[in-house]
Amino acid sequence: MRGIASLLAIAGLAWTATAQVRITEALVNPPGSPDAGREFIEIQSCKPNFSLQGYWLIGIDGEWLFNPGNIHWAIDLSSYSTGANGLLLVRDGTAVLQPAPAAETTVVTIVNAFTAAGMGNDSYTVALVRGFTGAPGSDIDTNDDGTIDNVLWTEAVHAFGWTDDDVAAGEFDAIYSTQLNGVDIQPTLRRRADGTTWEPDVIIFFQNGSIIAADAGTVSGGDPAVGPYQTSNTNRAIIGTLPSAFNRQVTPGNLNPGDKPAVAGDVNCDRCVDDADLLQVLFNFGGNDAASDVNSDGVVDDADLLIVLFNFGNGCQ
Ligand SMILES: [Ca+2]
Ligand SMILES: [Ca+2]
Ligand SMILES: [Ca+2]
Ligand SMILES: [Ca+2]
């Protein structure tokens, strides 16, 4: 039997903050045209069937000519919950995309969700925030210096973005993703041999912490209009070590290769219910730590403890 000291050590390690909800995949520039109708953003929660009350997805312009910091579109996710696997897919059209989303995934279809022209394909930021109080046309960077000076949310949860590295003298493109707890896919990772820079079409985040942002094409035998799509073998930026299960495919509404589904009772977001989760609930007992509040009723108590115990060992294989 493990001693309490080693249990504490495990719990301590587990308490390095892990976002309870994050972006897992996005297709911002599908092969062919038009873009609108085939773009998507996929997010995943640690808890199955998690209410997204107060969560918003927002698109933020970064182009000098488009007023850096302009809110391009904003989607209120408050009336939705993630699926049993933790996934929620936001789509901007009803046309079939391949592969079909998993049956457990919540699919939200809002025609022209990312505007009638789709998400920007140049310098652009996409963010997941809580408590958004702005609207399309709001400006989060009023003096266009690249630093957010008009905070229109209560919490920045996750984000991604990149510049197109294509500005005239005196111009300046802005990316806000690192200020929003996300990642900026740097131009140095996106150079062609001739020195020009490509812009990603798709970004995929894996649970092992790795990320790929790449140009997208159609898989051999696929239909350019509906996919399946795959990441380029040449125009791609990789951060970390991609899972060996990754086969380049874009997977809207399906777990990314190597990723695990959400599991009830997983408090520290490693998709396994074990002593670390049990200890975190015990240490927060009587409080309101959101991650430890397994049943999301506002208090950490025996009801949460029981869910952890009943699911003990789940997801750990
Ligand atoms: Ca500013
Ligand atoms: Ca996916
Ligand atoms: Ca866990
Ligand atoms: Ca509770």
Tab-separated table of C-alpha atoms and ligand atoms in Angstrom:
chain	number	residue	atom	x	y	z
A	1	MET	CA	0.000	0.000	0.000
A	2	ARG	CA	1.276	3.436	-0.813
A	3	GLY	CA	2.226	5.743	2.032
A	4	ILE	CA	0.418	9.043	2.416
A	5	ALA	CA	3.596	10.955	1.509
A	6	SER	CA	3.789	9.396	-1.940
A	7	LEU	CA	0.071	9.976	-2.405
A	8	LEU	CA	0.599	13.629	-1.562
A	9	ALA	CA	3.442	13.815	-4.021
A	10	ILE	CA	1.223	12.377	-6.738
A	11	ALA	CA	-1.554	14.798	-5.869
A	12	GLY	CA	0.856	17.723	-5.815
A	13	LEU	CA	2.079	16.910	-9.282
A	14	ALA	CA	-1.464	16.562	-10.471
A	15	TRP	CA	-2.361	20.016	-9.252
A	16	THR	CA	-0.384	21.875	-11.825
A	17	ALA	CA	-3.284	23.623	-13.483
A	18	THR	CA	-4.900	21.726	-16.324
A	19	ALA	CA	-7.657	23.505	-18.189
A	20	GLN	CA	-11.002	21.835	-17.670
A	21	VAL	CA	-12.080	22.889	-21.155
A	22	ARG	CA	-9.841	23.594	-24.123
A	23	ILE	CA	-9.771	23.784	-27.890
A	24	THR	CA	-8.715	20.445	-29.420
A	25	GLU	CA	-8.978	21.030	-33.178
A	26	ALA	CA	-9.991	23.699	-35.688
A	27	LEU	CA	-10.260	23.898	-39.460
A	28	VAL	CA	-10.026	27.567	-40.401
A	29	ASN	CA	-9.345	27.158	-44.117
A	30	PRO	CA	-10.814	24.031	-45.748
A	31	PRO	CA	-9.441	22.883	-49.114
A	32	GLY	CA	-11.312	24.524	-52.009
A	33	SER	CA	-14.010	27.135	-51.628
A	34	PRO	CA	-16.153	28.533	-50.244
A	35	ASP	CA	-14.736	28.210	-46.731
A	36	ALA	CA	-17.998	28.921	-44.920
A	37	GLY	CA	-19.989	25.758	-44.293
A	38	ARG	CA	-16.966	23.482	-43.850
A	39	GLU	CA	-15.087	25.207	-41.064
A	40	PHE	CA	-15.225	23.922	-37.500
A	41	ILE	CA	-13.901	24.298	-33.988
A	42	GLU	CA	-13.744	21.298	-31.647
A	43	ILE	CA	-13.370	21.618	-27.892
A	44	GLN	CA	-13.099	19.037	-25.120
A	45	SER	CA	-13.952	19.099	-21.418
A	46	CYS	CA	-12.379	16.864	-18.770
A	47	LYS	CA	-15.827	16.129	-17.372
A	48	PRO	CA	-18.325	14.208	-19.522
A	49	ASN	CA	-21.520	16.104	-20.441
A	50	PHE	CA	-20.094	19.355	-19.045
A	51	SER	CA	-22.294	22.466	-19.137
A	52	LEU	CA	-20.656	25.311	-21.077
A	53	GLN	CA	-22.706	27.962	-19.296
A	54	GLY	CA	-20.779	31.220	-19.664
A	55	TYR	CA	-18.300	29.928	-22.265
A	56	TRP	CA	-17.832	31.709	-25.607
A	57	LEU	CA	-15.758	31.159	-28.723
A	58	ILE	CA	-14.549	34.375	-30.352
A	59	GLY	CA	-12.605	35.248	-33.504
A	60	ILE	CA	-10.251	38.237	-33.371
A	61	ASP	CA	-8.857	40.040	-36.400
A	62	GLY	CA	-5.126	40.649	-36.451
A	63	GLU	CA	-4.595	42.191	-39.864
A	64	TRP	CA	-3.441	45.787	-39.847
A	65	LEU	CA	-6.016	46.612	-42.520
A	66	PHE	CA	-8.859	44.954	-40.565
A	67	ASN	CA	-8.373	46.851	-37.291
A	68	PRO	CA	-6.286	44.591	-35.022
A	69	GLY	CA	-8.334	43.519	-31.997
A	70	ASN	CA	-11.673	43.656	-33.785
A	71	ILE	CA	-14.091	40.934	-32.658
A	72	HIS	CA	-14.971	39.215	-35.936
A	73	TRP	CA	-17.614	36.823	-34.538
A	74	ALA	CA	-18.693	35.566	-31.120
A	75	ILE	CA	-20.548	32.344	-30.267
A	76	ASP	CA	-22.290	31.908	-26.919
A	77	LEU	CA	-21.993	28.243	-25.872
A	78	SER	CA	-24.092	28.705	-22.709
A	79	SER	CA	-26.991	26.543	-23.817
A	80	TYR	CA	-24.789	23.570	-24.740
A	81	SER	CA	-23.016	20.785	-22.910
A	82	THR	CA	-20.148	18.687	-24.169
A	83	GLY	CA	-20.913	15.061	-25.054
A	84	ALA	CA	-20.280	11.895	-23.066
A	85	ASN	CA	-16.741	11.800	-24.518
A	86	GLY	CA	-16.193	15.461	-23.522
A	87	LEU	CA	-16.266	16.708	-27.113
A	88	LEU	CA	-18.307	19.533	-28.605
A	89	LEU	CA	-18.048	20.377	-32.287
A	90	VAL	CA	-19.112	23.805	-33.558
A	91	ARG	CA	-19.887	23.774	-37.294
A	92	ASP	CA	-20.928	26.592	-39.620
A	93	GLY	CA	-23.018	24.580	-42.075
A	94	THR	CA	-25.122	21.467	-42.479
A	95	ALA	CA	-23.192	19.815	-45.329
A	96	VAL	CA	-21.755	16.424	-44.405
A	97	LEU	CA	-18.090	16.420	-43.446
A	98	GLN	CA	-16.006	13.250	-43.365
A	99	PRO	CA	-15.370	11.513	-41.094
A	100	ALA	CA	-18.739	11.821	-39.351
A	101	PRO	CA	-18.513	12.974	-35.714
A	102	ALA	CA	-18.621	10.344	-32.977
A	103	ALA	CA	-22.105	9.537	-31.710
A	104	GLU	CA	-21.123	10.748	-28.202
A	105	THR	CA	-20.059	14.201	-29.439
A	106	THR	CA	-22.332	17.219	-29.092
A	107	VAL	CA	-22.590	18.817	-32.542
A	108	VAL	CA	-23.652	22.460	-32.712
A	109	THR	CA	-24.457	23.719	-36.203
A	110	ILE	CA	-24.855	27.473	-36.667
A	111	VAL	CA	-24.976	28.552	-40.306
A	112	ASN	CA	-22.315	31.225	-40.920
A	113	ALA	CA	-21.183	30.909	-37.303
A	114	PHE	CA	-17.774	32.308	-38.282
A	115	THR	CA	-19.325	34.971	-40.628
A	116	ALA	CA	-20.510	34.427	-44.193
A	117	ALA	CA	-16.907	34.529	-45.426
A	118	GLY	CA	-15.611	32.203	-42.728
A	119	MET	CA	-12.716	32.674	-40.338
A	120	GLY	CA	-9.819	34.837	-41.429
A	121	ASN	CA	-7.072	33.026	-43.309
A	122	ASP	CA	-4.424	35.609	-42.534
A	123	SER	CA	-3.339	37.064	-39.184
A	124	TYR	CA	-5.986	35.807	-36.818
A	125	THR	CA	-6.719	34.626	-33.268
A	126	VAL	CA	-9.429	32.231	-32.058
A	127	ALA	CA	-10.127	32.121	-28.324
A	128	LEU	CA	-12.270	30.279	-25.794
A	129	VAL	CA	-13.265	32.651	-22.989
A	130	ARG	CA	-15.749	32.852	-20.148
A	131	GLY	CA	-18.113	35.697	-19.353
A	132	PHE	CA	-17.762	37.520	-22.675
A	133	THR	CA	-19.427	40.947	-22.638
A	134	GLY	CA	-18.465	42.191	-26.118
A	135	ALA	CA	-19.971	41.641	-29.548
A	136	PRO	CA	-18.812	41.526	-33.161
A	137	GLY	CA	-17.252	44.921	-33.857
A	138	SER	CA	-15.941	45.367	-30.295
A	139	ASP	CA	-12.237	46.284	-30.191
A	140	ILE	CA	-10.012	44.630	-27.573
A	141	ASP	CA	-6.897	46.525	-28.749
A	142	THR	CA	-7.980	50.127	-29.097
A	143	ASN	CA	-4.538	51.536	-29.895
A	144	ASP	CA	-3.547	48.649	-32.201
A	145	ASP	CA	-0.257	47.918	-30.461
A	146	GLY	CA	-0.811	44.154	-30.121
A	147	THR	CA	-1.515	44.314	-26.386
A	148	ILE	CA	-5.080	43.731	-25.206
A	149	ASP	CA	-6.279	46.920	-23.504
A	150	ASN	CA	-10.022	46.267	-23.422
A	151	VAL	CA	-10.735	43.029	-21.563
A	152	LEU	CA	-14.258	41.853	-22.395
A	153	TRP	CA	-14.258	38.524	-20.499
A	154	THR	CA	-13.871	37.198	-16.976
A	155	GLU	CA	-11.472	34.375	-17.885
A	156	ALA	CA	-9.330	33.563	-20.919
A	157	VAL	CA	-9.382	29.758	-21.186
A	158	HIS	CA	-7.492	28.788	-24.360
A	159	ALA	CA	-6.585	30.202	-27.761
A	160	PHE	CA	-4.528	29.824	-30.917
A	161	GLY	CA	-3.394	32.174	-33.624
A	162	TRP	CA	-0.729	33.185	-36.108
A	163	THR	CA	0.402	36.090	-38.222
A	164	ASP	CA	0.687	35.830	-41.996
A	165	ASP	CA	4.028	37.625	-41.803
A	166	ASP	CA	2.947	39.743	-44.739
A	167	VAL	CA	2.936	43.425	-43.869
A	168	ALA	CA	4.035	46.554	-45.690
A	169	ALA	CA	6.427	49.040	-44.137
A	170	GLY	CA	4.793	50.808	-41.212
A	171	GLU	CA	2.125	48.142	-40.798
A	172	PHE	CA	1.846	45.681	-37.937
A	173	ASP	CA	-0.207	42.498	-37.579
A	174	ALA	CA	-1.287	41.460	-34.098
A	175	ILE	CA	-1.806	38.052	-32.496
A	176	TYR	CA	-3.448	37.815	-29.083
A	177	SER	CA	-3.381	34.067	-28.405
A	178	THR	CA	-0.539	34.005	-25.868
A	179	GLN	CA	-2.295	36.759	-23.885
A	180	LEU	CA	-5.357	34.480	-23.852
A	181	ASN	CA	-3.641	31.372	-22.389
A	182	GLY	CA	-3.007	29.888	-25.808
A	183	VAL	CA	-0.367	29.340	-28.438
A	184	ASP	CA	1.036	31.510	-31.236
A	185	ILE	CA	2.329	29.393	-34.118
A	186	GLN	CA	5.414	31.454	-34.855
A	187	PRO	CA	6.339	32.430	-38.450
A	188	THR	CA	9.787	30.897	-37.952
A	189	LEU	CA	8.043	27.491	-37.844
A	190	ARG	CA	6.255	28.212	-41.128
A	191	ARG	CA	8.911	29.201	-43.647
A	192	ARG	CA	9.090	27.780	-47.148
A	193	ALA	CA	12.458	27.067	-48.701
A	194	ASP	CA	12.186	30.328	-50.638
A	195	GLY	CA	11.787	32.327	-47.418
A	196	THR	CA	8.065	33.057	-47.745
A	197	THR	CA	5.647	32.038	-44.997
A	198	TRP	CA	2.585	29.770	-45.241
A	199	GLU	CA	-0.494	30.116	-43.023
A	200	PRO	CA	-2.022	27.045	-41.342
A	201	ASP	CA	-5.407	25.698	-42.449
A	202	VAL	CA	-5.875	23.367	-39.511
A	203	ILE	CA	-4.595	23.073	-35.945
A	204	ILE	CA	-4.794	19.971	-33.740
A	205	PHE	CA	-4.004	19.817	-29.995
A	206	PHE	CA	-3.216	16.428	-28.465
A	207	GLN	CA	-3.568	15.357	-24.847
A	208	ASN	CA	0.162	14.630	-24.638
A	209	GLY	CA	0.704	18.394	-25.027
A	210	SER	CA	1.844	18.318	-28.639
A	211	ILE	CA	0.372	20.507	-31.381
A	212	ILE	CA	0.362	20.424	-35.162
A	213	ALA	CA	-0.641	23.388	-37.350
A	214	ALA	CA	-0.525	22.673	-41.071
A	215	ASP	CA	-1.861	23.195	-44.517
A	216	ALA	CA	-4.749	20.819	-45.245
A	217	GLY	CA	-5.453	18.695	-48.310
A	218	THR	CA	-7.865	15.913	-49.178
A	219	VAL	CA	-6.899	12.333	-48.372
A	220	SER	CA	-6.343	10.019	-51.323
A	221	GLY	CA	-9.771	8.908	-52.508
A	222	GLY	CA	-11.524	11.636	-50.538
A	223	ASP	CA	-13.819	14.310	-51.939
A	224	PRO	CA	-12.356	17.841	-51.825
A	225	ALA	CA	-15.824	19.148	-50.940
A	226	VAL	CA	-16.367	16.993	-47.855
A	227	GLY	CA	-13.055	15.337	-46.965
A	228	PRO	CA	-11.668	13.512	-45.196
A	229	TYR	CA	-8.872	16.068	-44.959
A	230	GLN	CA	-5.313	15.577	-43.839
A	231	THR	CA	-2.357	17.662	-42.785
A	232	SER	CA	0.405	18.461	-45.258
A	233	ASN	CA	3.670	16.576	-44.957
A	234	THR	CA	5.639	19.668	-45.887
A	235	ASN	CA	3.820	22.794	-44.714
A	236	ARG	CA	3.451	21.846	-41.097
A	237	ALA	CA	4.584	23.206	-37.745
A	238	ILE	CA	4.946	20.688	-34.930
A	239	ILE	CA	5.353	21.552	-31.260
A	240	GLY	CA	6.273	18.644	-28.986
A	241	THR	CA	6.095	14.996	-30.031
A	242	LEU	CA	3.014	13.915	-31.954
A	243	PRO	CA	1.305	10.688	-30.761
A	244	SER	CA	2.363	7.628	-32.756
A	245	ALA	CA	-1.330	7.025	-33.513
A	246	PHE	CA	-1.553	10.271	-35.501
A	247	ASN	CA	-2.143	9.489	-39.187
A	248	ARG	CA	-2.416	13.110	-40.431
A	249	GLN	CA	-6.214	12.991	-40.566
A	250	VAL	CA	-8.458	15.883	-39.599
A	251	THR	CA	-11.109	14.456	-37.251
A	252	PRO	CA	-14.023	16.852	-36.627
A	253	GLY	CA	-15.984	15.673	-33.591
A	254	ASN	CA	-13.804	12.620	-33.029
A	255	LEU	CA	-11.136	12.186	-30.377
A	256	ASN	CA	-7.745	13.124	-31.746
A	257	PRO	CA	-5.458	10.124	-32.236
A	258	GLY	CA	-3.984	8.951	-28.949
A	259	ASP	CA	-6.466	11.023	-26.920
A	260	LYS	CA	-8.813	9.559	-24.327
A	261	PRO	CA	-12.475	10.349	-23.702
A	262	ALA	CA	-13.647	12.290	-20.673
A	263	VAL	CA	-14.364	10.066	-17.674
A	264	ALA	CA	-16.649	10.813	-14.719
A	265	GLY	CA	-14.714	11.371	-11.500
A	266	ASP	CA	-11.509	12.508	-13.235
A	267	VAL	CA	-10.681	15.640	-11.282
A	268	ASN	CA	-7.116	16.324	-12.442
A	269	CYS	CA	-7.907	15.870	-16.123
A	270	ASP	CA	-5.610	12.966	-16.963
A	271	ARG	CA	-8.596	10.828	-18.095
A	272	CYS	CA	-7.970	8.284	-15.347
A	273	VAL	CA	-9.743	8.097	-11.974
A	274	ASP	CA	-7.230	7.209	-9.282
A	275	ASP	CA	-5.821	8.240	-5.895
A	276	ALA	CA	-4.774	11.632	-7.207
A	277	ASP	CA	-8.398	12.492	-7.929
A	278	LEU	CA	-9.520	11.111	-4.589
A	279	LEU	CA	-6.974	13.210	-2.725
A	280	GLN	CA	-7.811	16.367	-4.614
A	281	VAL	CA	-11.474	15.990	-3.645
A	282	LEU	CA	-10.551	15.278	-0.019
A	283	PHE	CA	-8.268	18.311	0.179
A	284	ASN	CA	-10.981	20.526	-1.268
A	285	PHE	CA	-13.745	18.949	0.809
A	286	GLY	CA	-16.256	21.571	1.950
A	287	GLY	CA	-14.924	24.110	-0.540
A	288	ASN	CA	-15.941	25.024	-4.072
A	289	ASP	CA	-12.913	24.114	-6.214
A	290	ALA	CA	-14.540	23.759	-9.636
A	291	ALA	CA	-12.430	20.796	-10.765
A	292	SER	CA	-13.101	18.883	-7.514
A	293	ASP	CA	-16.806	19.636	-7.703
A	294	VAL	CA	-17.443	16.555	-9.794
A	295	ASN	CA	-21.215	16.967	-10.017
A	296	SER	CA	-20.977	20.740	-10.563
A	297	ASP	CA	-23.443	21.642	-7.805
A	298	GLY	CA	-21.227	24.339	-6.303
A	299	VAL	CA	-19.836	22.445	-3.316
A	300	VAL	CA	-17.247	19.708	-2.866
A	301	ASP	CA	-18.835	17.105	-0.609
A	302	ASP	CA	-19.548	13.399	-0.190
A	303	ALA	CA	-21.578	13.303	-3.401
A	304	ASP	CA	-18.389	14.183	-5.339
A	305	LEU	CA	-16.327	11.744	-3.302
A	306	LEU	CA	-18.768	8.951	-4.108
A	307	ILE	CA	-18.594	9.625	-7.850
A	308	VAL	CA	-14.812	9.343	-7.685
A	309	LEU	CA	-15.029	6.108	-5.691
A	310	PHE	CA	-17.663	4.541	-7.945
A	311	ASN	CA	-15.561	5.306	-11.016
A	312	PHE	CA	-12.223	4.424	-9.442
A	313	GLY	CA	-9.862	2.888	-12.000
A	314	ASN	CA	-11.895	3.994	-15.008
A	315	GLY	CA	-9.850	5.249	-17.934
A	316	CYS	CA	-6.554	4.178	-16.360
A	317	GLN	CA	-5.726	1.374	-18.821
B	1	CA	CA	-3.486	47.946	-27.059
B	2	CA	CA	-10.811	15.725	-33.456
B	3	CA	CA	-7.385	11.676	-12.865
B	4	CA	CA	-20.425	18.774	-5.802
